[in-house]
CSV table of C-alpha atoms in Angstrom, one decimal:
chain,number,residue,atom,x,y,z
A,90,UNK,CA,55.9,145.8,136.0
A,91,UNK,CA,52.8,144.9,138.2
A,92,UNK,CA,51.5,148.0,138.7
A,93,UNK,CA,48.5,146.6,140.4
A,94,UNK,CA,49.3,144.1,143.6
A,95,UNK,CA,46.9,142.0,144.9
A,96,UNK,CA,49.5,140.2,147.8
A,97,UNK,CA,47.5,137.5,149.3
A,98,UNK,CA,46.6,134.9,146.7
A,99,UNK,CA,43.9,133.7,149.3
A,100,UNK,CA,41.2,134.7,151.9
A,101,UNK,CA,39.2,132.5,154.1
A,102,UNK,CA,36.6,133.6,156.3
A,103,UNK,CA,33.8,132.1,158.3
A,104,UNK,CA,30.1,132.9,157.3
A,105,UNK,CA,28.6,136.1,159.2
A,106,UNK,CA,32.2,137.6,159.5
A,107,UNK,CA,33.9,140.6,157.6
A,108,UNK,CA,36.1,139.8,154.3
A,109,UNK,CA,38.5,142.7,153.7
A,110,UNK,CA,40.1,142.4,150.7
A,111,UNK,CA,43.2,144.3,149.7
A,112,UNK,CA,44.8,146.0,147.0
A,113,UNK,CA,48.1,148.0,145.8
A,114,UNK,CA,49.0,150.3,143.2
A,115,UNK,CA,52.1,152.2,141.8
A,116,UNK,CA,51.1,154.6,138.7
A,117,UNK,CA,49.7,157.6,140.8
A,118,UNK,CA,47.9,158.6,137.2
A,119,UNK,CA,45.2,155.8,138.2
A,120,UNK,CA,42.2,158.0,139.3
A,121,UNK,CA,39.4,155.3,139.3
A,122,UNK,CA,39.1,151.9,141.0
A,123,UNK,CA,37.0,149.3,140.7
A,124,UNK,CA,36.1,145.3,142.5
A,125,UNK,CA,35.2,142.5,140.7
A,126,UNK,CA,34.1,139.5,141.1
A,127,UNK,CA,34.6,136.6,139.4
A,128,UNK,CA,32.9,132.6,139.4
A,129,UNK,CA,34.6,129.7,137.5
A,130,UNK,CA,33.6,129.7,133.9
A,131,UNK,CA,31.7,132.7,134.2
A,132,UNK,CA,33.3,136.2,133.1
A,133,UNK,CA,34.3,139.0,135.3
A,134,UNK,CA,31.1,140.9,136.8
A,135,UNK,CA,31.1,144.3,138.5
A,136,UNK,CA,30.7,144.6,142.4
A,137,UNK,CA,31.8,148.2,143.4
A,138,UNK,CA,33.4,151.4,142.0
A,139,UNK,CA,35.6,154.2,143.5
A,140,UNK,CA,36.7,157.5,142.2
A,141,UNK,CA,40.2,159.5,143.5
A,142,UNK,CA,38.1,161.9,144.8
A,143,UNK,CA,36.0,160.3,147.2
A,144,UNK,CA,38.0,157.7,150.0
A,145,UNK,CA,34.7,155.6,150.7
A,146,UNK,CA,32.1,153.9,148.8
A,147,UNK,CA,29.0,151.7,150.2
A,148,UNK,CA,26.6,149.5,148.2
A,149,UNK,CA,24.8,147.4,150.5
A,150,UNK,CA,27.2,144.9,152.2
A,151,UNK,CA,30.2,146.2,150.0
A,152,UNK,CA,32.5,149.2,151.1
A,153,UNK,CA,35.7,150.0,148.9
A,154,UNK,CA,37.9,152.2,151.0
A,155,UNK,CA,40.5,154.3,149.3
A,156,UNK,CA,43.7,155.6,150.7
A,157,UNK,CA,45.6,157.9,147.7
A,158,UNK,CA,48.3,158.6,149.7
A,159,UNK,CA,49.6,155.3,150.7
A,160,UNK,CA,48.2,154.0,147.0
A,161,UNK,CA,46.5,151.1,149.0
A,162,UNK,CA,42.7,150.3,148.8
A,163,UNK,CA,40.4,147.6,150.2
A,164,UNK,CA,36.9,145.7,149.6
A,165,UNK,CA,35.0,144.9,153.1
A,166,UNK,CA,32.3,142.2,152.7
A,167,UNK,CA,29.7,142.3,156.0
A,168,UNK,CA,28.5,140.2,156.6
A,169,UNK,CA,30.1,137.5,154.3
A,170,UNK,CA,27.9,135.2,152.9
A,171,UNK,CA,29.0,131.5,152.1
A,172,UNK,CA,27.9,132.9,147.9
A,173,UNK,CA,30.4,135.5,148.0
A,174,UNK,CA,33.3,132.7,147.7
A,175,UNK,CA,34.8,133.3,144.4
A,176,UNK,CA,37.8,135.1,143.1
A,177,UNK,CA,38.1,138.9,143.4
A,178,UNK,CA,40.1,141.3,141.5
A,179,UNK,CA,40.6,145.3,141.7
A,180,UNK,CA,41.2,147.2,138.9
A,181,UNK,CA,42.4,150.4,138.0
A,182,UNK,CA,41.9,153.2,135.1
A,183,UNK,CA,43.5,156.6,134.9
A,184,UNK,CA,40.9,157.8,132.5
A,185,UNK,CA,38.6,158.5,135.3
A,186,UNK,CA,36.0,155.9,133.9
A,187,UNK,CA,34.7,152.5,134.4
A,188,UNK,CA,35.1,151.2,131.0
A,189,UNK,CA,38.9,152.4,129.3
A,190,UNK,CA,42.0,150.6,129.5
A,191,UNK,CA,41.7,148.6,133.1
A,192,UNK,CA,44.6,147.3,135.0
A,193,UNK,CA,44.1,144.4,137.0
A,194,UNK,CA,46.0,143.0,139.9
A,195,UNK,CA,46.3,138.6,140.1
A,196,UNK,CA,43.1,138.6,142.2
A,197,UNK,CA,42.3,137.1,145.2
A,198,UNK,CA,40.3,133.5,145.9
A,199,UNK,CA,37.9,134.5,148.9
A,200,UNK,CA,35.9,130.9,150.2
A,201,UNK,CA,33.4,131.5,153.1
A,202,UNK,CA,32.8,129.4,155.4
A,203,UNK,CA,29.1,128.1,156.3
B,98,UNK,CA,18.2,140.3,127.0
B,99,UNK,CA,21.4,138.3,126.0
B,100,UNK,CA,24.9,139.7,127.6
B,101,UNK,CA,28.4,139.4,126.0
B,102,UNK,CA,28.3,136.4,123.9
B,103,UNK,CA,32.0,134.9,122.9
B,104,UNK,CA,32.6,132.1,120.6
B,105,UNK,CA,34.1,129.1,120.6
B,106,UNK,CA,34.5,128.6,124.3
B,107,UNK,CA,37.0,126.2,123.7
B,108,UNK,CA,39.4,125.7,121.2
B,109,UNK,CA,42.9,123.5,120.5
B,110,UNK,CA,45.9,125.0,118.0
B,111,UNK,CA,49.2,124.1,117.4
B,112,UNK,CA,52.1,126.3,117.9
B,113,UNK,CA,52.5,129.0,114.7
B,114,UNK,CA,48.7,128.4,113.6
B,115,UNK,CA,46.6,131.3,113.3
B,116,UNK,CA,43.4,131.5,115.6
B,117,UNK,CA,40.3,133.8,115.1
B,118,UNK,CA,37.8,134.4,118.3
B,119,UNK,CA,34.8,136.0,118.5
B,120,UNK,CA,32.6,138.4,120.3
B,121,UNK,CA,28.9,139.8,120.4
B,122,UNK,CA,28.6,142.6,122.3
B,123,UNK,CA,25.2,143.2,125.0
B,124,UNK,CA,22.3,144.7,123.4
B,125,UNK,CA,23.0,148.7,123.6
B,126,UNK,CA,26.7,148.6,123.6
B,127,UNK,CA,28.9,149.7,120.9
B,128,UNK,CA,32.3,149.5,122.6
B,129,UNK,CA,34.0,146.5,122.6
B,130,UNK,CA,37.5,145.4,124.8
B,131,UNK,CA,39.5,142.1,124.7
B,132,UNK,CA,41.5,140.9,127.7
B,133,UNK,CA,44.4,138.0,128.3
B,134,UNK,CA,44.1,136.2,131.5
B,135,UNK,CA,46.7,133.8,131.6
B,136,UNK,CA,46.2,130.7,134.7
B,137,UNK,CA,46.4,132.5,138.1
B,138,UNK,CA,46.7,136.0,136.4
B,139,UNK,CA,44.4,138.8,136.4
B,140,UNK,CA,42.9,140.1,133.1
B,141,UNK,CA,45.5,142.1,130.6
B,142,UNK,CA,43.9,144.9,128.2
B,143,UNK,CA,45.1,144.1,124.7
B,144,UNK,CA,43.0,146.6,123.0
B,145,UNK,CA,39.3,148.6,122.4
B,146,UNK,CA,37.5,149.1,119.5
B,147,UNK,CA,34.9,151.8,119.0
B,148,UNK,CA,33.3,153.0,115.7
B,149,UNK,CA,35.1,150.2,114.0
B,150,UNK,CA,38.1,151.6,115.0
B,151,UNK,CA,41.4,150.7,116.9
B,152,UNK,CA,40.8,153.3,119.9
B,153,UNK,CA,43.5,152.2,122.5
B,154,UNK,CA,45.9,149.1,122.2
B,155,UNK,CA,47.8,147.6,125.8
B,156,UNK,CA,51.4,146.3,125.6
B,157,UNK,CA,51.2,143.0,123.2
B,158,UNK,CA,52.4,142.2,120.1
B,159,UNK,CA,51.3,143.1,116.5
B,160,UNK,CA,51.0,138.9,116.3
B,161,UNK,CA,47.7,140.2,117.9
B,162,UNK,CA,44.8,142.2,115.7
B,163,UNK,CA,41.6,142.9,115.8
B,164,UNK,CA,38.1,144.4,114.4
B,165,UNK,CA,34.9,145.8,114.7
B,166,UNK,CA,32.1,145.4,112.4
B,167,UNK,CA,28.9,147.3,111.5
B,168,UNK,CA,27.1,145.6,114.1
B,169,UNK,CA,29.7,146.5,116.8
B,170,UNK,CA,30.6,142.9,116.7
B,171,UNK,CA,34.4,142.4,117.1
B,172,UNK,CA,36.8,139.5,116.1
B,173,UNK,CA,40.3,138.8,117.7
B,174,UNK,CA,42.9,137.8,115.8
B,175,UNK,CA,46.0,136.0,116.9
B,176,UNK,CA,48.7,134.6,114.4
B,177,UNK,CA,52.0,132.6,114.4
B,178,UNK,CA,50.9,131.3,118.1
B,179,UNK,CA,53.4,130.5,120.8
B,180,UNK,CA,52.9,128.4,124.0
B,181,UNK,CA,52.8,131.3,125.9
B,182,UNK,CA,49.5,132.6,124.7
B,183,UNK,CA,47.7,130.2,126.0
B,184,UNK,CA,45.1,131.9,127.8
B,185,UNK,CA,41.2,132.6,128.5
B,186,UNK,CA,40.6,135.5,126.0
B,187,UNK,CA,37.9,137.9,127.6
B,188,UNK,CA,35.4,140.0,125.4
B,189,UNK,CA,34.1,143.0,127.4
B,190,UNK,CA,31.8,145.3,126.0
B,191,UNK,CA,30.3,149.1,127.1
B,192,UNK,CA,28.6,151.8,125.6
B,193,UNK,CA,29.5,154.6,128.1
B,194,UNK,CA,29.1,152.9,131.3
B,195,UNK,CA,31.1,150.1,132.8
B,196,UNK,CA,32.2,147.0,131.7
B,197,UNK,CA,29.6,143.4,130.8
B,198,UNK,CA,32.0,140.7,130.3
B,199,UNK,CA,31.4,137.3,128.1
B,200,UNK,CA,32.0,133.9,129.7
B,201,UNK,CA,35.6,133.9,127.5
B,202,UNK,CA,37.0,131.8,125.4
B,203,UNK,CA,39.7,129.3,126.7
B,204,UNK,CA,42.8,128.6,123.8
B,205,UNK,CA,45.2,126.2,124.0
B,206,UNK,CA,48.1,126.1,122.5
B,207,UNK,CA,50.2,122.6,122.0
């Protein structure tokens, strides 16, 4: 039971242009999100949070939109940046934190472009 | 200041042998989480420890144990290992806040 999709196992994007990354959950008790981003034999690192309440959240050239009631949310990346190409994975919680029992979906390979 | 530190980051068993993997939680922390991420899978929560204590467990066998010591240090436990765990076994730990990950340790089981 994935209860966290991550449907396109790929992304590729030319340098300077948006990535948009998305994301798809089933358990409506998930009330916190979360991006991360991950480089070959390096461990997951954090990129971006989003609580239930809120539908949008910027840091710097990272947005997370959230949209509760199709269950659907997405990372945009502007501009990309030929660094950004690793994989990416959203995560959920329904303990309303950062750090409980995360649910991840398969991630995503981004590669940009130069 | 030295981050999640997971040891050994590569290691070989045979199928029903018993491994033991280790973790060192960042400076502060005193939470500490393991994840499974099978090849082309995204992380899977196997459990949390906190105050040397089992806090929360995700859906895997009791083949799969673990514990916290003094120093908030935590060891993973796996016995009578199958094929299918196989993995890179991810130490995360928190104290409060969100998640620092180690590198992970990669298993192999033949």
């Amino acid at each position: 039971d994935q209860q966290v999709k991550q449907n396109s196992p790929s992304l590729s994007v030319q340098e300077g242009r948006i990535s948009i990354l998305n994301c798809d959950y089933t358990n409506s008790m998930f009330d916190y999100f979360l991006w991360y981003k991950k480089y070959p034999a390096e461990g997951p690192t954090f990129l971006i949070s989003i609580s239930s309440i809120k539908d949008k959240n910027e840091d710097g050239r990272f947005t997370v939109f959230l949209n509760k009631s199709a269950k659907h949310l997405s990372l945009h990346i502007v501009p990309s940046q030929p660094g950004d190409s690793a994989v990416y994975f959203c995560a959920a919680n329904a303990g309303g934190t950062s750090y409980g029992k995360l649910t991840f979906g398969q991630g995503t390979i981004l590669t940009v472009h130069p | 200041d030295a981050g999640v530190t997971q040891s050994p980051t590569h290691l070989i068993k045979t199928r029903g042998q018993q491994v033991t993997l280790r973790c060192s939680p960042k400076s502060g922390h005193d939470t500490v989480s393991w994840y499974q991420q099978a090849l082309g899978q995204g992380p899977q929560f196997i459990f949390q420890y906190y105050e040397e204590e089992e806090r929360q467990r995700g859906n895997f066998p009791d083949r799969f144990s673990g514990h916290q010591f003094p120093n908030y240090s935590s060891e993973l436990n796996v016995n009578a290992l199958l094929l299918g765990d196989s993995a890179l076994y991810l130490c995360a730990s928190s104290h409060q806040a969100g998640y620092t990950f180690g590198s992970g340790t990669r298993l192999t089981v033949v």
